[in-house]
PDB file of C-alpha atoms in Angstrom:
ATOM      1  CA  UNK Q   7       7.397  30.214  79.972  1.00  0.00           C
ATOM      2  CA  UNK Q   8       6.643  33.935  80.285  1.00  0.00           C
ATOM      3  CA  UNK Q   9       9.524  34.590  77.924  1.00  0.00           C
ATOM      4  CA  UNK Q  10       7.767  32.611  75.171  1.00  0.00           C
ATOM      5  CA  UNK Q  11       4.516  34.527  75.762  1.00  0.00           C
ATOM      6  CA  UNK Q  12       6.398  37.829  75.603  1.00  0.00           C
ATOM      7  CA  UNK Q  13       8.102  36.801  72.359  1.00  0.00           C
ATOM      8  CA  UNK Q  14       4.776  35.643  70.886  1.00  0.00           C
ATOM      9  CA  UNK Q  15       3.075  38.953  71.826  1.00  0.00           C
ATOM     10  CA  UNK Q  16       5.970  40.926  70.288  1.00  0.00           C
ATOM     11  CA  UNK Q  17       5.733  38.870  67.080  1.00  0.00           C
ATOM     12  CA  UNK Q  18       1.977  39.503  66.860  1.00  0.00           C
ATOM     13  CA  UNK Q  19       2.545  43.218  67.477  1.00  0.00           C
ATOM     14  CA  UNK Q  20       5.333  43.443  64.847  1.00  0.00           C
ATOM     15  CA  UNK Q  21       3.356  41.512  62.236  1.00  0.00           C
ATOM     16  CA  UNK Q  22       0.290  43.738  62.878  1.00  0.00           C
ATOM     17  CA  UNK Q  23       2.436  46.844  62.516  1.00  0.00           C
ATOM     18  CA  UNK Q  24       3.978  45.509  59.278  1.00  0.00           C
ATOM     19  CA  UNK Q  25       0.522  44.761  57.852  1.00  0.00           C
ATOM     20  CA  UNK Q  26      -0.678  48.261  58.801  1.00  0.00           C
ATOM     21  CA  UNK Q  27       2.443  49.804  57.211  1.00  0.00           C
ATOM     22  CA  UNK Q  28       1.889  47.864  53.957  1.00  0.00           C
ATOM     23  CA  UNK Q  29      -1.766  48.969  53.817  1.00  0.00           C
ATOM     24  CA  UNK Q  30      -0.794  52.572  54.570  1.00  0.00           C
ATOM     25  CA  UNK Q  31       1.759  52.608  51.733  1.00  0.00           C
ATOM     26  CA  UNK Q  32      -0.798  51.123  49.336  1.00  0.00           C
ATOM     27  CA  UNK Q  33      -3.338  53.774  50.363  1.00  0.00           C
ATOM     28  CA  UNK Q  34      -0.790  56.570  49.809  1.00  0.00           C
ATOM     29  CA  UNK Q  35       0.068  55.163  46.385  1.00  0.00           C
ATOM     30  CA  UNK Q  36      -3.612  55.012  45.457  1.00  0.00           C
ATOM     31  CA  UNK Q  37      -4.139  58.592  46.638  1.00  0.00           C
ATOM     32  CA  UNK Q  38      -1.127  59.693  44.581  1.00  0.00           C
ATOM     33  CA  UNK Q  39      -2.829  58.276  41.465  1.00  0.00           C
ATOM     34  CA  UNK Q  40      -5.730  60.659  42.147  1.00  0.00           C
ATOM     35  CA  UNK Q  41      -3.415  63.714  42.122  1.00  0.00           C
ATOM     36  CA  UNK Q  42      -2.922  65.817  38.994  1.00  0.00           C
ATOM     37  CA  UNK Q  43       0.671  65.910  37.724  1.00  0.00           C
ATOM     38  CA  UNK Q  44       0.729  69.079  35.644  1.00  0.00           C
ATOM     39  CA  UNK Q  45       3.760  70.332  33.736  1.00  0.00           C
ATOM     40  CA  UNK Q  46       3.276  73.919  32.550  1.00  0.00           C
ATOM     41  CA  UNK Q  47       5.680  75.593  30.127  1.00  0.00           C
ATOM     42  CA  UNK Q  48       5.855  79.102  28.730  1.00  0.00           C
ATOM     43  CA  UNK Q  49       6.609  78.751  25.006  1.00  0.00           C
ATOM     44  CA  UNK Q  50       7.169  82.439  24.336  1.00  0.00           C
ATOM     45  CA  UNK Q  51       5.887  85.915  25.120  1.00  0.00           C
ATOM     46  CA  UNK Q  52       4.927  89.050  23.250  1.00  0.00           C
ATOM     47  CA  UNK Q  53       5.287  92.286  25.210  1.00  0.00           C
ATOM     48  CA  UNK Q  54       3.974  95.596  23.874  1.00  0.00           C
ATOM     49  CA  UNK Q  55       2.344  98.933  24.670  1.00  0.00           C
ATOM     50  CA  UNK Q  56      -1.267  99.625  25.566  1.00  0.00           C
ATOM     51  CA  UNK Q  57      -2.372 103.061  24.407  1.00  0.00           C
ATOM     52  CA  UNK Q  58      -5.167 105.095  25.970  1.00  0.00           C
ATOM     53  CA  UNK Q  59      -5.517 103.346  29.350  1.00  0.00           C
ATOM     54  CA  UNK Q  60      -4.298 105.412  32.339  1.00  0.00           C
ATOM     55  CA  UNK Q  61      -3.775 102.378  34.623  1.00  0.00           C
ATOM     56  CA  UNK Q  62      -2.350  99.673  32.362  1.00  0.00           C
ATOM     57  CA  UNK Q  63       0.687 100.277  30.173  1.00  0.00           C
ATOM     58  CA  UNK Q  64       1.758  96.846  28.927  1.00  0.00           C
ATOM     59  CA  UNK Q  65       0.145  94.107  26.889  1.00  0.00           C
ATOM     60  CA  UNK Q  66       1.700  90.772  27.924  1.00  0.00           C
ATOM     61  CA  UNK Q  67       0.736  87.834  25.702  1.00  0.00           C
ATOM     62  CA  UNK Q  68       2.012  84.371  26.604  1.00  0.00           C
ATOM     63  CA  UNK Q  69       1.919  81.235  24.505  1.00  0.00           C
ATOM     64  CA  UNK Q  70       1.916  78.323  26.947  1.00  0.00           C
ATOM     65  CA  UNK Q  71       1.207  74.625  27.265  1.00  0.00           C
ATOM     66  CA  UNK Q  72       0.203  72.325  30.112  1.00  0.00           C
ATOM     67  CA  UNK Q  73       0.785  68.586  30.103  1.00  0.00           C
ATOM     68  CA  UNK Q  74      -0.830  66.213  32.592  1.00  0.00           C
ATOM     69  CA  UNK Q  75       0.519  62.797  33.553  1.00  0.00           C
ATOM     70  CA  UNK Q  76      -1.761  62.427  36.591  1.00  0.00           C
ATOM     71  CA  UNK Q  77      -5.459  62.599  37.363  1.00  0.00           C
ATOM     72  CA  UNK Q  78      -7.623  64.950  35.262  1.00  0.00           C
ATOM     73  CA  UNK Q  79      -7.680  68.549  36.489  1.00  0.00           C
ATOM     74  CA  UNK Q  80      -8.817  72.015  35.555  1.00  0.00           C
ATOM     75  CA  UNK Q  81      -6.409  74.962  35.791  1.00  0.00           C
ATOM     76  CA  UNK Q  82      -7.650  78.325  37.082  1.00  0.00           C
ATOM     77  CA  UNK Q  83      -6.738  81.570  38.944  1.00  0.00           C
ATOM     78  CA  UNK Q  84      -4.004  82.538  36.509  1.00  0.00           C
ATOM     79  CA  UNK Q  85      -1.483  85.165  37.605  1.00  0.00           C
ATOM     80  CA  UNK Q  86       1.799  86.688  36.516  1.00  0.00           C
ATOM     81  CA  UNK Q  87       4.438  87.535  39.117  1.00  0.00           C
ATOM     82  CA  UNK Q  88       7.756  89.207  38.390  1.00  0.00           C
ATOM     83  CA  UNK Q  89      10.927  88.867  40.455  1.00  0.00           C
ATOM     84  CA  UNK Q  90      11.833  92.157  42.145  1.00  0.00           C
ATOM     85  CA  UNK Q  91       8.636  93.862  40.924  1.00  0.00           C
ATOM     86  CA  UNK Q  92       6.066  93.158  43.640  1.00  0.00           C
ATOM     87  CA  UNK Q  93       4.360  96.484  42.855  1.00  0.00           C
ATOM     88  CA  UNK Q  94       3.485  95.379  39.295  1.00  0.00           C
ATOM     89  CA  UNK Q  95      -0.110  94.258  38.879  1.00  0.00           C
ATOM     90  CA  UNK Q  96      -1.187  92.184  35.891  1.00  0.00           C
ATOM     91  CA  UNK Q  97      -4.860  91.503  35.206  1.00  0.00           C
ATOM     92  CA  UNK Q  98      -5.970  88.745  32.910  1.00  0.00           C
ATOM     93  CA  UNK Q  99      -7.600  90.155  29.808  1.00  0.00           C
ATOM     94  CA  UNK Q 100     -10.187  88.605  27.538  1.00  0.00           C
ATOM     95  CA  UNK Q 101      -8.884  87.985  24.021  1.00  0.00           C
ATOM     96  CA  UNK Q 102     -11.208  89.784  21.593  1.00  0.00           C
ATOM     97  CA  UNK Q 103     -12.128  88.389  18.192  1.00  0.00           C
ATOM     98  CA  UNK Q 104      -9.751  88.988  16.463  1.00  0.00           C
ATOM     99  CA  UNK Q 105      -6.838  90.477  18.408  1.00  0.00           C
ATOM    100  CA  UNK Q 106      -4.204  92.191  16.271  1.00  0.00           C
ATOM    101  CA  UNK Q 107      -0.843  92.996  17.856  1.00  0.00           C
ATOM    102  CA  UNK Q 108       1.450  95.135  15.744  1.00  0.00           C
ATOM    103  CA  UNK Q 109       5.178  94.491  15.360  1.00  0.00           C
ATOM    104  CA  UNK Q 110       8.022  96.755  14.229  1.00  0.00           C
ATOM    105  CA  UNK Q 111       8.740  96.256  10.525  1.00  0.00           C
ATOM    106  CA  UNK Q 112       6.979  92.869  10.478  1.00  0.00           C
ATOM    107  CA  UNK Q 113       3.445  91.698   9.772  1.00  0.00           C
ATOM    108  CA  UNK Q 114       1.219  91.928  12.866  1.00  0.00           C
ATOM    109  CA  UNK Q 115       0.216  88.969  14.964  1.00  0.00           C
ATOM    110  CA  UNK Q 116      -3.446  88.012  14.697  1.00  0.00           C
ATOM    111  CA  UNK Q 117      -4.918  85.912  17.493  1.00  0.00           C
ATOM    112  CA  UNK Q 118      -8.420  84.567  18.073  1.00  0.00           C
ATOM    113  CA  UNK Q 119     -10.518  84.197  21.217  1.00  0.00           C
ATOM    114  CA  UNK Q 120     -10.801  80.406  20.794  1.00  0.00           C
ATOM    115  CA  UNK Q 121      -7.024  80.188  21.322  1.00  0.00           C
ATOM    116  CA  UNK Q 122      -7.277  81.379  24.955  1.00  0.00           C
ATOM    117  CA  UNK Q 123      -5.729  78.747  27.251  1.00  0.00           C
ATOM    118  CA  UNK Q 124      -7.885  79.734  30.213  1.00  0.00           C
ATOM    119  CA  UNK Q 125     -11.002  79.111  28.116  1.00  0.00           C
ATOM    120  CA  UNK Q 126      -9.718  75.622  27.287  1.00  0.00           C
ATOM    121  CA  UNK Q 127      -8.764  74.448  30.796  1.00  0.00           C
ATOM    122  CA  UNK Q 128     -10.857  76.307  33.385  1.00  0.00           C
ATOM    123  CA  UNK Q 129     -14.065  74.384  32.764  1.00  0.00           C
ATOM    124  CA  UNK Q 130     -12.855  71.246  30.955  1.00  0.00           C
ATOM    125  CA  UNK Q 131     -10.325  69.068  32.841  1.00  0.00           C
ATOM    126  CA  UNK Q 132      -6.976  68.326  31.241  1.00  0.00           C
ATOM    127  CA  UNK Q 133      -7.066  64.558  30.702  1.00  0.00           C
ATOM    128  CA  UNK Q 134      -4.277  62.247  31.820  1.00  0.00           C
ATOM    129  CA  UNK Q 135      -1.728  62.050  29.020  1.00  0.00           C
ATOM    130  CA  UNK Q 136      -3.023  65.230  27.359  1.00  0.00           C
ATOM    131  CA  UNK Q 137      -1.191  68.425  26.513  1.00  0.00           C
ATOM    132  CA  UNK Q 138      -3.130  71.642  25.925  1.00  0.00           C
ATOM    133  CA  UNK Q 139      -1.700  74.780  24.302  1.00  0.00           C
ATOM    134  CA  UNK Q 140      -3.071  78.263  24.146  1.00  0.00           C
ATOM    135  CA  UNK Q 141      -2.712  81.970  24.755  1.00  0.00           C
ATOM    136  CA  UNK Q 142      -2.882  83.967  27.973  1.00  0.00           C
ATOM    137  CA  UNK Q 143      -3.239  87.743  27.709  1.00  0.00           C
ATOM    138  CA  UNK Q 144      -2.542  90.113  30.589  1.00  0.00           C
ATOM    139  CA  UNK Q 145      -2.576  93.886  30.978  1.00  0.00           C
ATOM    140  CA  UNK Q 146       0.162  95.043  33.346  1.00  0.00           C
ATOM    141  CA  UNK Q 147       0.841  98.317  35.191  1.00  0.00           C
ATOM    142  CA  UNK Q 148       4.619  98.503  34.474  1.00  0.00           C
ATOM    143  CA  UNK Q 149       6.198  99.803  31.290  1.00  0.00           C
ATOM    144  CA  UNK Q 150       6.973  97.261  28.512  1.00  0.00           C
ATOM    145  CA  UNK Q 151      10.756  97.752  28.717  1.00  0.00           C
ATOM    146  CA  UNK Q 152      10.656  96.820  32.434  1.00  0.00           C
ATOM    147  CA  UNK Q 153       8.668  93.612  31.889  1.00  0.00           C
ATOM    148  CA  UNK Q 154      10.480  92.573  28.716  1.00  0.00           C
ATOM    149  CA  UNK Q 155      13.676  92.189  30.751  1.00  0.00           C
ATOM    150  CA  UNK Q 156      12.073  90.816  33.950  1.00  0.00           C
ATOM    151  CA  UNK Q 157      12.110  87.207  35.137  1.00  0.00           C
ATOM    152  CA  UNK Q 158       9.124  85.765  36.888  1.00  0.00           C
ATOM    153  CA  UNK Q 159       6.513  83.041  36.804  1.00  0.00           C
ATOM    154  CA  UNK Q 160       3.132  82.183  35.372  1.00  0.00           C
ATOM    155  CA  UNK Q 161       1.083  80.608  38.188  1.00  0.00           C
ATOM    156  CA  UNK Q 162      -2.264  78.846  38.467  1.00  0.00           C
ATOM    157  CA  UNK Q 163      -4.175  76.415  40.680  1.00  0.00           C
ATOM    158  CA  UNK Q 164      -5.306  72.851  39.984  1.00  0.00           C
ATOM    159  CA  UNK Q 165      -8.558  71.166  41.027  1.00  0.00           C
ATOM    160  CA  UNK Q 166      -7.137  70.495  44.519  1.00  0.00           C
ATOM    161  CA  UNK Q 167      -5.958  74.084  45.024  1.00  0.00           C
ATOM    162  CA  UNK Q 168      -2.279  73.237  44.515  1.00  0.00           C
ATOM    163  CA  UNK Q 169      -0.195  76.010  42.929  1.00  0.00           C
ATOM    164  CA  UNK Q 170       1.719  75.218  39.736  1.00  0.00           C
ATOM    165  CA  UNK Q 171       4.114  77.564  37.979  1.00  0.00           C
ATOM    166  CA  UNK Q 172       6.226  77.938  34.858  1.00  0.00           C
ATOM    167  CA  UNK Q 173       9.251  80.247  34.729  1.00  0.00           C
ATOM    168  CA  UNK Q 174       9.276  83.341  32.551  1.00  0.00           C
ATOM    169  CA  UNK Q 175      12.748  84.241  31.347  1.00  0.00           C
ATOM    170  CA  UNK Q 176      14.105  87.734  30.757  1.00  0.00           C
ATOM    171  CA  UNK Q 177      14.441  89.184  27.299  1.00  0.00           C
ATOM    172  CA  UNK Q 178      12.572  88.367  24.132  1.00  0.00           C
ATOM    173  CA  UNK Q 179      11.750  84.769  23.375  1.00  0.00           C
ATOM    174  CA  UNK Q 180      13.043  83.464  20.090  1.00  0.00           C
ATOM    175  CA  UNK Q 181      10.281  82.013  17.951  1.00  0.00           C
ATOM    176  CA  UNK Q 182      11.502  78.564  17.058  1.00  0.00           C
ATOM    177  CA  UNK Q 183       8.330  77.320  15.388  1.00  0.00           C
ATOM    178  CA  UNK Q 184       5.914  79.139  13.157  1.00  0.00           C
ATOM    179  CA  UNK Q 185       3.120  76.702  14.021  1.00  0.00           C
ATOM    180  CA  UNK Q 186       2.086  75.535  17.478  1.00  0.00           C
ATOM    181  CA  UNK Q 187      -0.645  72.855  17.499  1.00  0.00           C
ATOM    182  CA  UNK Q 188      -3.591  74.204  19.492  1.00  0.00           C
ATOM    183  CA  UNK Q 189      -2.715  77.806  18.668  1.00  0.00           C
ATOM    184  CA  UNK Q 190      -3.695  78.560  15.103  1.00  0.00           C
ATOM    185  CA  UNK Q 191      -1.974  81.920  14.843  1.00  0.00           C
ATOM    186  CA  UNK Q 192      -2.322  83.577  11.476  1.00  0.00           C
ATOM    187  CA  UNK Q 193      -0.366  86.541  10.201  1.00  0.00           C
ATOM    188  CA  UNK Q 194      -1.607  89.160   7.792  1.00  0.00           C
ATOM    189  CA  UNK Q 195       0.237  89.012   4.455  1.00  0.00           C
TER     190      UNK Q 195
END
């Protein structure tokens, strides 16, 4: 008779545990829906000289995009880090209106302050299913030829403080498109 009671108690315990486990999984799934799922990508970069500043030597402009398949989130605390160059410091710079970056034997790039990615995503959340493109401009302490050939990452935080990053490849990026929606770059004729 005690054997039946023991079996009954074990069955109640196992069914209670199974119910708890099912509820726990459902709760984790629900919490996962509340997490941002950001996918940053560096489209290309423009690396050049800064003249007249004793501390900063390199202008580092990045065209980037962030997609979001999760909960809405802002993106903030942008930073550039370069592999093997921990001594290099890059400070985010405000994009003036307009910003003209010269190029060798080509028309200069002309960018506008409303194209700044950090202005688009630091105060307005990136909606689920949205993709936002823009520019990020940094002034860096290393020489342009060092950073042009360096690998690294563009990093930022989401609303929950999670770090996201996109790789930066060595060498010049090849411009594949002349038009990037969200970045209305214009060139002087």
